[in-house]
Amino acid sequence: MGKPFNTRDIIIRNVSSGKTKRSEKYVPSFFFMAASLSIITSIGIVLTLVFDAYHFFSKIPLRQVFGTKLAPLSPTPSFGILPLINGTIITSIIAMFVAVPIGLTAAIFLSEFASENTRKTLKPIMEMLAGIPTIVYGFFAYSFVTPLLMQLIPNLGAKNALSPGIVMGIMIIPLVTSLSEDAMNAVPNSIREGALALGSTKLEVTLRVIVPAAFSGIISSFILAVSRAVGETMIVAIASGSSKKFTLDITESMQTMTAYIVEFTSGDAGSGTIGYYSLYAVGLILFAFTLFMNLLAQYISRRYREEY
Amino acid sequence: MNFTNNALENKETHKSMHDAESKTLFDSESVKRRIKKRVIIDKAAKKVFSLSTVFALLILSILLYRILADSYGWLNLRFLKSNLSMNPQRAGIYGVIIGSVLLMTVVIPVTLLLGVSTAIYLEEFSSKGKLQSIIKTNISNLAGVPSVIFGLLGLTVFGRLLNLGSSVLAGGLTLSLLVLPIVVVASQEAIKAVPGYLRDASYAIGATKWTTIKKIVLPAALPGILTGSILSVSRAIGETAPLVVLGIPTLILRIPNSIMDDFTALPIQIYYWTLDTVLTAEYANLAAATIVVLLVLLFLMNSIAIFIRNKFQRRY
């Protein structure tokens, strides 16, 4: 028979030893520090972008910045940003032309028409598309889609806006599908059954009841898709080339904001040159735009959500 | 006889009544036709919608097929075991794989430590106030920042300010910040799913808050946390843009030894080889072979994540 436990003693020893007390005191502050790192990261992003972009904007007149001539490496450099914005918008529009119709109809199919089993098999495969690294899509665009399109459009350049736009759209399909499907799934079954009981076909229920009810979620999925397309880098860096010409011709090479950053840093951008600072100016515009889109998407899905 | 006649008559009158009724109120034939049309449209729509899904699957299979076809004959043991070279016949990705592995030895501990700690703070310590909602909004917005912007942050802070250059450490820290939101959100979900009565029971037998978290909450949430971490690491392994922005040189022949060395990783090598296909067509095959290695790696990691989720996750 050993000594019987004396619970009271153990508690008193633990509490008065200070060991527990100390860890109880310092542990929360450690976790708080970890949590605040995410805020520090955001502040860091804004500060780096703003500081170096400031160097850029203080040296280059605004009239030149919003011009169409971009030639960062020429002896008389010019930093018009419009060709980059133009390239970004055009490739994103092409991507949306692919992603919105296919993504939305696939979401409607999965959420409203497909049987439970079909859904269970198809959804993970769709998600596989989302899990493929973008560099792989870039390779696919350049080595498969562009040569394929060249057979259809003879004057298509080896680097062009069309092929990366299409592939970017394909990349975004799973995003549109899964977010829209979530929105449609959130519409309660009672509403669906009510409409069916009135004699509507499934298509009518979908188009007149479910889609309107899930509209805010669907729209915000589109906005997030635009934001993804604008921020997408590797596909356009590989397949869209680095022409800095201001053009609306999608068969020609054009450069997006993201591709400009990648091209310039992988080359020799000496720190302190205007070309180096221009990266941060472009980055700042890119950051502001995607942040705006993300906030807008959050606002829409929160503000216009139908509560059931 | 009389009876049947009567019945017939009855039917007749009924029919004529029905006809009269339908003439005045609605034309039953046209209604039937309309319903038929609606049903046909409904069926056609189902077909069309299913085509969209089929299209996505078709693209996925074409993509995989093309890459496998391009890499055929190039992906072999020699390719995995030899080092980079200008000569496509002799080039291999041993050093590149080492680079990616070293990168992960930075990303995994950093994201796990920071991500799980953030989640613990948000779920267990913070009061439901302004600060918590600021941190939460901030994390969801960070998740939407383009990866190339993280590259610029890494270039300025890790590359130049801390003078890490384009070393494994600089790349790993940059990628850690990039995938941190994924780990935080996944860990939060996992911690949230631990039922309150487990915590209450722990407190009731005298455990302190930290002991409860350490001994009760974290073990119960571990499968969910691990699943989220593996997914985030697989995102980091395929990420290219931030590393390119950090300024990783094109051809690194030296195999990195430590996390302070310059390095190259699988996605970067795919990028440079794809760009250089203009010069040497065989680089496309090398890029495809590297993609296969990358995809196999991702597939393995995701399978492990799914396995952990199915095997160990308990529903309370």
XYZ file of C-alpha atoms in Angstrom:
624
model
C 0.000 0.000 0.000
C 1.564 3.227 -1.097
C 0.860 6.601 0.306
C -2.705 7.654 -0.478
C -3.129 10.588 -2.844
C -3.709 13.870 -1.283
C -5.501 15.814 -3.967
C -5.480 19.002 -1.973
C -1.694 18.932 -1.670
C -1.220 18.333 -5.372
C -3.460 21.247 -6.287
C -1.749 23.546 -3.823
C 1.666 22.465 -5.066
C 0.710 23.040 -8.700
C -0.891 26.390 -8.137
C 1.781 27.765 -5.884
C 4.706 26.449 -7.952
C 3.975 29.152 -10.499
C 4.753 26.798 -13.354
C 1.203 26.520 -14.563
C 0.610 30.156 -13.888
C 3.475 31.262 -16.065
C 2.495 29.167 -19.061
C -1.112 30.283 -18.649
C 0.098 33.844 -18.804
C 2.510 33.665 -21.703
C 0.780 31.154 -23.945
C -2.065 33.474 -24.992
C 0.350 36.234 -25.891
C 2.319 33.827 -28.079
C -0.833 32.890 -29.958
C -1.782 36.520 -30.226
C 1.577 37.277 -31.798
C 1.089 34.505 -34.338
C -2.370 35.818 -35.179
C -1.193 39.366 -35.583
C 1.396 38.158 -38.100
C -1.347 37.955 -40.689
C -2.064 41.626 -40.123
C 1.645 42.412 -40.244
C 1.804 40.592 -43.574
C -0.975 42.765 -44.967
C 0.654 45.908 -43.670
C 3.955 44.699 -45.100
C 2.410 44.180 -48.522
C 0.844 47.620 -48.543
C 3.988 49.328 -47.237
C 6.410 47.680 -49.691
C 4.123 48.411 -52.605
C 3.340 51.973 -51.609
C 6.932 52.924 -50.722
C 8.535 51.715 -53.910
C 5.602 52.766 -56.064
C 6.012 56.239 -54.568
C 9.591 56.352 -55.911
C 8.167 55.513 -59.291
C 5.329 58.012 -59.308
C 7.547 60.804 -58.031
C 9.929 60.378 -60.939
C 7.591 59.681 -63.814
C 4.940 62.255 -64.739
C 1.395 60.979 -64.507
C 0.742 61.813 -68.153
C 3.402 59.332 -69.159
C 2.148 56.714 -66.707
C -1.299 56.765 -68.242
C 0.052 56.666 -71.752
C 0.186 53.817 -74.223
C 3.942 53.704 -74.716
C 5.726 51.106 -72.605
C 9.443 50.662 -73.189
C 11.189 50.128 -69.850
C 14.506 48.975 -71.288
C 14.948 51.350 -74.204
C 17.607 54.097 -73.990
C 14.815 56.609 -73.603
C 12.565 54.582 -71.313
C 8.869 55.196 -71.242
C 6.488 53.827 -68.648
C 2.968 53.961 -70.033
C 0.924 51.468 -68.080
C -2.075 51.230 -70.376
C -0.729 48.368 -72.558
C -0.459 46.213 -69.422
C -3.927 47.112 -68.187
C -5.266 46.492 -71.683
C -3.584 43.068 -71.838
C -4.918 42.161 -68.407
C -8.480 43.190 -69.231
C -8.543 41.429 -72.605
C -7.174 38.106 -71.382
C -9.552 38.250 -68.398
C -12.553 38.940 -70.646
C -11.663 35.949 -72.823
C -11.318 33.833 -69.685
C -14.717 34.942 -68.429
C -16.303 34.093 -71.799
C -15.139 30.521 -71.218
C -15.572 30.220 -67.463
C -18.980 31.829 -66.891
C -21.205 29.826 -69.267
C -19.462 26.509 -68.697
C -18.937 26.994 -64.969
C -22.503 28.108 -64.308
C -24.199 25.408 -66.400
C -21.972 22.775 -64.828
C -23.003 24.096 -61.404
C -26.690 23.955 -62.394
C -26.234 20.411 -63.631
C -24.449 19.250 -60.495
C -26.795 21.007 -58.098
C -30.185 20.525 -59.766
C -30.105 17.764 -62.371
C -27.461 15.224 -61.455
C -28.260 12.278 -59.237
C -26.491 12.048 -55.912
C -24.110 9.412 -57.237
C -23.154 11.345 -60.364
C -22.491 14.367 -58.219
C -20.314 12.448 -55.822
C -18.119 11.185 -58.663
C -18.027 14.336 -60.790
C -17.336 16.902 -58.088
C -13.946 15.575 -56.959
C -12.839 15.341 -60.586
C -13.833 18.973 -61.123
C -11.832 19.830 -58.027
C -8.830 18.063 -59.512
C -8.896 20.684 -62.266
C -8.619 23.313 -59.546
C -5.700 21.547 -57.903
C -3.458 21.514 -60.963
C -0.690 24.109 -60.627
C -1.047 27.055 -62.986
C 2.375 26.438 -64.493
C 0.968 23.193 -65.887
C -1.852 25.116 -67.533
C 0.738 27.485 -68.940
C 2.612 24.612 -70.525
C -0.683 23.230 -71.842
C -1.667 26.586 -73.367
C 1.666 27.081 -75.055
C 2.382 23.574 -76.267
C -1.125 22.357 -77.097
C -3.850 25.013 -77.287
C -1.854 27.579 -79.284
C -0.776 25.102 -82.014
C -4.369 23.815 -82.137
C -5.773 27.336 -82.560
C -3.135 28.115 -85.183
C -4.731 25.510 -87.431
C -8.058 27.309 -87.113
C -6.750 30.876 -87.234
C -3.816 31.020 -89.657
C -2.504 34.438 -88.639
C -2.357 33.612 -84.931
C 0.996 34.401 -83.368
C 2.990 31.823 -81.398
C 2.358 34.110 -78.442
C -1.133 35.551 -78.345
C -3.857 36.649 -75.954
C -6.481 34.171 -77.111
C -4.902 30.888 -76.049
C -3.922 31.881 -72.483
C -7.326 33.565 -72.134
C -9.124 30.322 -72.988
C -6.894 28.195 -70.777
C -7.266 30.668 -67.918
C -11.038 30.316 -68.354
C -10.710 26.546 -68.101
C -8.643 26.963 -64.961
C -11.360 29.146 -63.390
C -14.298 26.853 -64.270
C -14.003 24.850 -61.004
C -14.006 28.074 -58.966
C -17.216 29.328 -60.602
C -18.801 25.885 -60.428
C -18.090 25.162 -56.801
C -19.045 28.622 -55.486
C -22.221 28.826 -57.591
C -23.151 25.295 -56.635
C -22.736 26.134 -52.970
C -25.037 29.125 -53.440
C -27.677 27.017 -55.190
C -27.402 24.252 -52.634
C -28.095 26.784 -49.905
C -31.578 27.413 -51.365
C -33.842 25.289 -49.170
C -35.539 22.257 -50.667
C -38.994 23.452 -49.591
C -38.812 26.229 -52.187
C -37.698 23.783 -54.853
C -40.484 21.367 -53.984
C -43.041 24.143 -53.890
C -42.214 25.151 -57.431
C -42.185 21.539 -58.607
C -45.568 20.956 -56.982
C -47.022 23.799 -59.038
C -46.135 21.765 -62.105
C -42.862 23.406 -63.173
C -40.228 21.369 -64.901
C -36.799 21.182 -63.309
C -35.451 23.685 -65.812
C -38.170 26.190 -64.924
C -37.552 25.694 -61.235
C -33.859 26.278 -61.801
C -34.132 29.343 -63.995
C -37.055 31.077 -62.292
C -36.618 30.082 -58.665
C -33.207 28.692 -57.773
C -30.958 30.954 -59.833
C -32.757 34.148 -58.742
C -32.630 33.006 -55.113
C -28.925 32.181 -55.349
C -28.147 35.191 -57.514
C -25.946 37.040 -55.041
C -23.773 33.979 -54.524
C -23.516 33.378 -58.259
C -22.563 36.981 -58.992
C -19.954 36.994 -56.267
C -18.489 33.798 -57.732
C -18.147 35.635 -61.064
C -16.415 38.555 -59.394
C -13.992 36.264 -57.586
C -13.337 34.579 -60.919
C -12.436 37.942 -62.493
C -10.132 38.629 -59.577
C -8.439 35.254 -60.087
C -8.047 35.884 -63.810
C -6.537 39.316 -63.244
C -4.071 37.961 -60.677
C -3.156 34.865 -62.682
C 0.471 34.935 -63.673
C 2.131 31.886 -65.130
C -0.315 31.072 -67.937
C -0.075 34.556 -69.417
C 3.656 34.855 -68.735
C 4.262 31.751 -70.842
C 1.625 31.874 -73.556
C 0.866 35.550 -74.017
C 4.415 36.745 -74.456
C 5.899 40.086 -73.639
C 4.900 42.459 -76.392
C 4.402 45.880 -74.897
C 2.341 47.157 -77.788
C -1.068 48.644 -77.118
C -3.389 46.532 -79.233
C -6.892 45.117 -79.179
C -6.056 42.280 -81.560
C -6.353 39.040 -79.602
C -4.265 37.105 -82.110
C -1.242 39.189 -81.124
C 1.027 38.926 -78.138
C 0.200 41.218 -75.243
C 1.550 41.536 -71.743
C -0.498 41.543 -68.568
C 0.446 43.318 -65.345
C 1.408 40.033 -63.686
C 3.507 38.893 -66.646
C 5.331 42.233 -66.622
C 6.336 41.722 -62.998
C 7.555 38.192 -63.698
C 9.431 39.144 -66.862
C 11.144 42.077 -65.259
C 12.256 40.333 -62.078
C 13.511 37.198 -63.811
C 15.597 39.464 -66.002
C 18.103 41.788 -64.394
C 16.167 44.520 -62.696
C 18.817 46.307 -60.711
C 17.488 47.560 -57.421
C 17.014 51.310 -57.438
C 16.382 51.774 -61.148
C 13.091 53.215 -62.314
C 12.339 49.916 -64.029
C 12.619 48.209 -60.638
C 10.288 50.691 -59.013
C 7.823 50.331 -61.862
C 7.270 46.728 -60.739
C 5.893 47.978 -57.467
C 3.703 50.572 -59.160
C 2.217 47.835 -61.337
C 1.966 45.588 -58.278
C 0.137 48.298 -56.359
C -2.457 48.728 -59.104
C -2.876 44.961 -59.321
C -3.215 44.655 -55.550
C -5.726 47.502 -55.310
C -7.817 46.049 -58.110
C -7.967 42.476 -56.779
C -8.611 43.710 -53.241
C -11.484 45.835 -54.514
C -12.956 42.858 -56.388
C -12.655 40.558 -53.373
C -14.278 43.088 -51.058
C -17.031 43.668 -53.613
C -17.693 39.929 -53.846
C -17.886 39.661 -50.056
C -20.163 42.687 -49.861
C -22.542 41.384 -52.524
C -22.807 37.913 -51.095
C -23.437 39.341 -47.626
C -25.671 42.269 -48.521
C -27.949 40.618 -51.055
C -28.109 37.176 -49.609
C -31.642 35.881 -49.165
C -32.015 34.488 -45.692
C -34.219 31.478 -45.337
C -78.044 -3.388 -72.889
C -79.875 -0.450 -71.712
C -77.292 -0.015 -69.068
C -74.312 0.043 -71.452
C -76.178 2.371 -73.709
C -76.817 4.558 -70.821
C -73.172 4.419 -69.856
C -72.102 5.211 -73.372
C -74.524 8.053 -73.471
C -73.246 9.183 -70.194
C -69.687 9.061 -71.448
C -70.782 10.901 -74.534
C -72.374 13.678 -72.607
C -69.407 13.791 -70.324
C -67.099 14.098 -73.279
C -69.163 16.793 -74.903
C -69.329 18.559 -71.605
C -65.601 18.258 -71.330
C -65.222 19.528 -74.898
C -67.491 22.417 -74.241
C -65.626 23.195 -71.111
C -62.245 23.001 -72.777
C -63.430 25.170 -75.607
C -64.520 27.827 -73.285
C -61.727 27.597 -70.724
C -58.710 26.020 -72.412
C -57.804 23.954 -75.409
C -56.639 20.641 -74.004
C -54.702 19.742 -77.122
C -52.635 22.896 -77.034
C -52.051 22.454 -73.315
C -50.822 18.941 -73.953
C -48.564 20.224 -76.684
C -47.196 22.927 -74.416
C -46.484 20.502 -71.625
C -44.790 18.172 -74.068
C -42.674 21.038 -75.340
C -41.704 22.071 -71.821
C -40.701 18.533 -70.957
C -38.630 18.255 -74.140
C -36.891 21.550 -73.400
C -36.254 20.370 -69.868
C -34.640 17.161 -71.101
C -32.595 19.014 -73.718
C -31.393 21.468 -71.077
C -30.279 18.623 -68.869
C -28.235 17.234 -71.753
C -26.696 20.615 -72.525
C -25.842 21.285 -68.884
C -24.286 17.863 -68.479
C -22.166 18.622 -71.546
C -20.502 21.460 -69.621
C -19.384 19.048 -66.964
C -18.285 16.568 -69.592
C -16.320 19.350 -71.285
C -14.397 20.060 -68.096
C -13.596 16.369 -67.712
C -12.609 16.119 -71.347
C -10.144 18.981 -70.958
C -8.694 17.348 -67.863
C -8.110 14.100 -69.738
C -6.666 15.848 -72.806
C -4.311 17.784 -70.539
C -3.133 14.674 -68.732
C -2.859 12.707 -71.971
C -0.814 15.418 -73.708
C 1.598 15.706 -70.829
C 2.030 11.950 -70.542
C 2.529 11.690 -74.317
C 5.118 14.489 -74.321
C 7.025 12.990 -71.434
C 6.970 9.470 -72.854
C 10.495 8.143 -73.206
C 11.966 11.059 -71.265
C 10.843 10.218 -67.787
C 13.189 7.532 -66.527
C 15.513 6.847 -63.647
C 18.389 8.665 -65.314
C 16.210 11.792 -65.596
C 15.452 11.650 -61.878
C 19.022 10.951 -60.841
C 21.154 13.262 -62.972
C 21.617 16.965 -62.675
C 20.535 19.866 -64.896
C 22.340 20.361 -68.156
C 22.069 22.475 -71.281
C 22.023 19.264 -73.262
C 18.453 17.926 -73.180
C 19.621 14.325 -73.583
C 21.709 14.539 -70.428
C 19.541 16.832 -68.321
C 17.955 15.518 -65.154
C 16.090 16.996 -62.241
C 17.854 15.557 -59.203
C 18.922 18.984 -57.947
C 15.489 20.388 -58.712
C 13.775 17.748 -56.599
C 16.216 18.445 -53.762
C 15.362 22.145 -54.111
C 11.632 21.463 -53.808
C 12.172 19.152 -50.830
C 14.324 21.735 -49.025
C 11.669 24.338 -49.750
C 9.108 22.134 -48.026
C 11.330 21.705 -44.975
C 10.946 25.459 -44.517
C 7.283 25.780 -45.476
C 5.889 22.890 -43.401
C 7.149 23.880 -39.913
C 6.586 27.601 -40.453
C 3.013 27.287 -41.725
C 2.109 24.642 -39.159
C 3.403 26.665 -36.233
C 2.011 30.011 -37.357
C -1.199 28.715 -38.892
C -2.247 26.517 -35.997
C -1.299 29.186 -33.445
C -3.381 31.766 -35.289
C -6.319 29.384 -35.410
C -5.976 28.605 -31.687
C -5.922 32.291 -30.893
C -8.990 33.011 -33.011
C -11.027 30.077 -31.732
C -9.936 29.754 -28.122
C -8.513 32.998 -26.799
C -9.872 35.990 -28.648
C -13.099 37.496 -27.470
C -15.723 37.908 -30.137
C -14.881 41.517 -30.727
C -13.550 43.939 -33.221
C -9.983 42.617 -33.213
C -11.100 39.109 -34.002
C -13.250 40.255 -36.908
C -10.396 42.399 -38.226
C -8.034 39.415 -38.179
C -10.634 37.199 -39.837
C -11.423 39.670 -42.631
C -7.738 40.238 -43.075
C -7.031 36.532 -43.499
C -9.802 36.061 -46.037
C -8.510 39.049 -48.001
C -4.929 37.783 -47.854
C -6.160 34.563 -49.438
C -7.309 36.602 -52.444
C -4.072 38.498 -53.009
C -2.395 37.377 -56.271
C 0.633 35.195 -55.610
C 2.878 37.454 -57.655
C 2.298 40.216 -55.066
C 3.601 37.885 -52.372
C 6.630 37.536 -54.610
C 7.193 41.294 -54.473
C 6.781 41.228 -50.680
C 9.304 38.405 -50.426
C 11.709 40.162 -52.770
C 11.645 43.323 -50.658
C 11.454 41.917 -47.135
C 13.256 38.572 -47.276
C 15.391 39.077 -50.365
C 16.704 42.588 -49.796
C 15.808 43.770 -46.293
C 16.876 40.578 -44.502
C 19.461 39.949 -47.192
C 18.449 36.366 -47.857
C 18.673 36.829 -51.607
C 17.040 34.053 -53.572
C 17.894 31.322 -51.076
C 15.686 28.421 -50.070
C 14.879 30.249 -46.837
C 13.654 33.384 -48.638
C 11.554 31.294 -51.012
C 10.191 29.116 -48.229
C 9.173 32.052 -46.040
C 7.499 33.763 -48.994
C 5.516 30.632 -49.815
C 4.654 30.183 -46.131
C 3.008 33.593 -46.003
C 1.178 32.768 -49.224
C -0.387 29.521 -47.990
C -0.864 30.578 -44.364
C -4.554 31.522 -44.851
C -5.335 27.973 -46.030
C -3.843 26.417 -42.888
C -5.526 28.969 -40.633
C -8.988 28.421 -42.102
C -8.647 24.615 -42.108
C -7.356 24.563 -38.523
C -10.131 26.902 -37.415
C -12.724 24.567 -38.895
C -11.088 21.596 -37.195
C -10.927 23.316 -33.806
C -14.495 24.551 -34.144
C -15.651 20.981 -34.760
C -14.360 19.821 -31.357
C -17.511 19.754 -29.237
C -17.805 22.021 -26.221
C -18.569 19.189 -23.807
C -15.029 17.828 -24.222
C -13.665 21.171 -23.100
C -16.192 21.399 -20.260
C -15.264 17.925 -19.068
C -11.609 18.888 -19.059
C -12.248 22.067 -17.091
C -14.485 20.148 -14.701
C -11.628 17.895 -13.616
C -9.506 20.920 -12.928
C -7.487 21.369 -16.092
C -6.400 24.829 -17.050
C -7.177 26.402 -20.394
C -3.760 25.709 -21.902
C -3.782 22.112 -20.660
C -7.231 21.645 -22.158
C -6.084 22.969 -25.516
C -2.887 20.933 -25.454
C -4.339 17.649 -24.258
C -7.947 17.706 -25.484
C -8.638 20.183 -28.276
C -5.506 19.803 -30.399
C -5.448 15.975 -30.445
C -9.124 15.929 -31.397
C -8.580 18.524 -34.124
C -5.358 16.997 -35.421
C -6.732 15.102 -38.452
C -8.464 18.223 -39.762
C -5.374 20.330 -39.142
C -3.142 17.805 -40.917
C -5.476 17.588 -43.905
C -5.478 21.371 -44.276
C -1.710 21.564 -43.904
C -1.053 18.925 -46.530
C -3.365 20.732 -48.955
C -1.571 24.005 -48.298
C 1.815 22.401 -48.785
C 0.664 20.926 -52.070
C -0.394 24.418 -53.110
C 3.059 25.716 -52.171
C 4.883 22.994 -54.069
C 3.192 23.966 -57.345
C 3.496 27.708 -56.886
C 5.754 29.410 -59.420
C 5.196 33.142 -59.656
C 6.473 34.230 -56.214
C 9.688 32.243 -56.664
C 10.325 33.648 -60.122
C 9.829 37.150 -58.743
C 12.389 36.419 -56.028
C 14.877 36.226 -58.878
C 15.897 32.599 -58.995
C 18.585 32.186 -61.650
C 17.798 30.174 -64.751
C 20.354 27.434 -64.627
C 21.561 26.237 -61.253
C 23.973 23.384 -61.599
C 24.954 23.195 -57.967
C 22.746 21.029 -55.814
C 21.616 23.027 -52.777
C 22.985 21.743 -49.462
C 21.307 23.978 -46.936
C 18.429 26.367 -46.757
C 20.790 29.307 -47.299
C 21.795 28.113 -50.767
C 20.395 29.265 -54.062
C 18.064 26.694 -55.504
C 15.602 25.860 -58.193
C 12.312 24.024 -57.733
C 10.072 21.851 -59.905
C 7.641 24.560 -61.111
C 10.444 27.033 -61.864
C 12.277 24.485 -63.949
C 9.065 23.748 -65.862
C 8.724 27.483 -66.510
C 12.240 27.976 -67.833
C 12.151 24.861 -69.972
C 8.791 25.865 -71.454
C 10.120 29.323 -72.289
C 13.206 27.814 -73.891
C 11.325 25.460 -76.195
C 11.803 28.179 -78.809
C 15.524 27.414 -78.721
C 15.469 23.648 -78.291
C 12.306 21.691 -79.006
C 13.306 18.847 -76.673
C 12.959 21.140 -73.674
C 9.194 20.673 -74.076
C 9.659 16.970 -73.330
C 11.791 17.774 -70.300
C 9.137 20.207 -69.074
C 6.433 17.565 -69.567
C 8.477 14.956 -67.703
C 8.980 17.399 -64.820
C 5.244 18.125 -64.798
C 4.553 14.404 -64.441
C 6.869 14.274 -61.419
C 5.121 17.328 -59.929
C 1.635 15.946 -60.549
C 2.530 12.546 -59.090
C 3.845 14.306 -56.005
C 0.654 16.374 -55.673
C -1.489 13.312 -56.232
C 0.338 11.427 -53.480
C -0.013 14.309 -51.042
C -3.699 14.747 -51.744
C -4.280 11.022 -51.372
C -2.608 11.128 -47.966
C -4.799 14.087 -47.006
C -7.961 12.267 -48.063
C -6.787 9.113 -46.303
C -6.192 10.985 -43.048
C -9.557 12.691 -43.328
C -11.431 9.454 -43.899
C -9.511 7.343 -41.453
C -8.977 9.566 -38.450
C -11.561 12.299 -38.542
C -14.217 11.662 -35.961
C -17.643 13.197 -36.027
C -18.860 14.173 -32.619
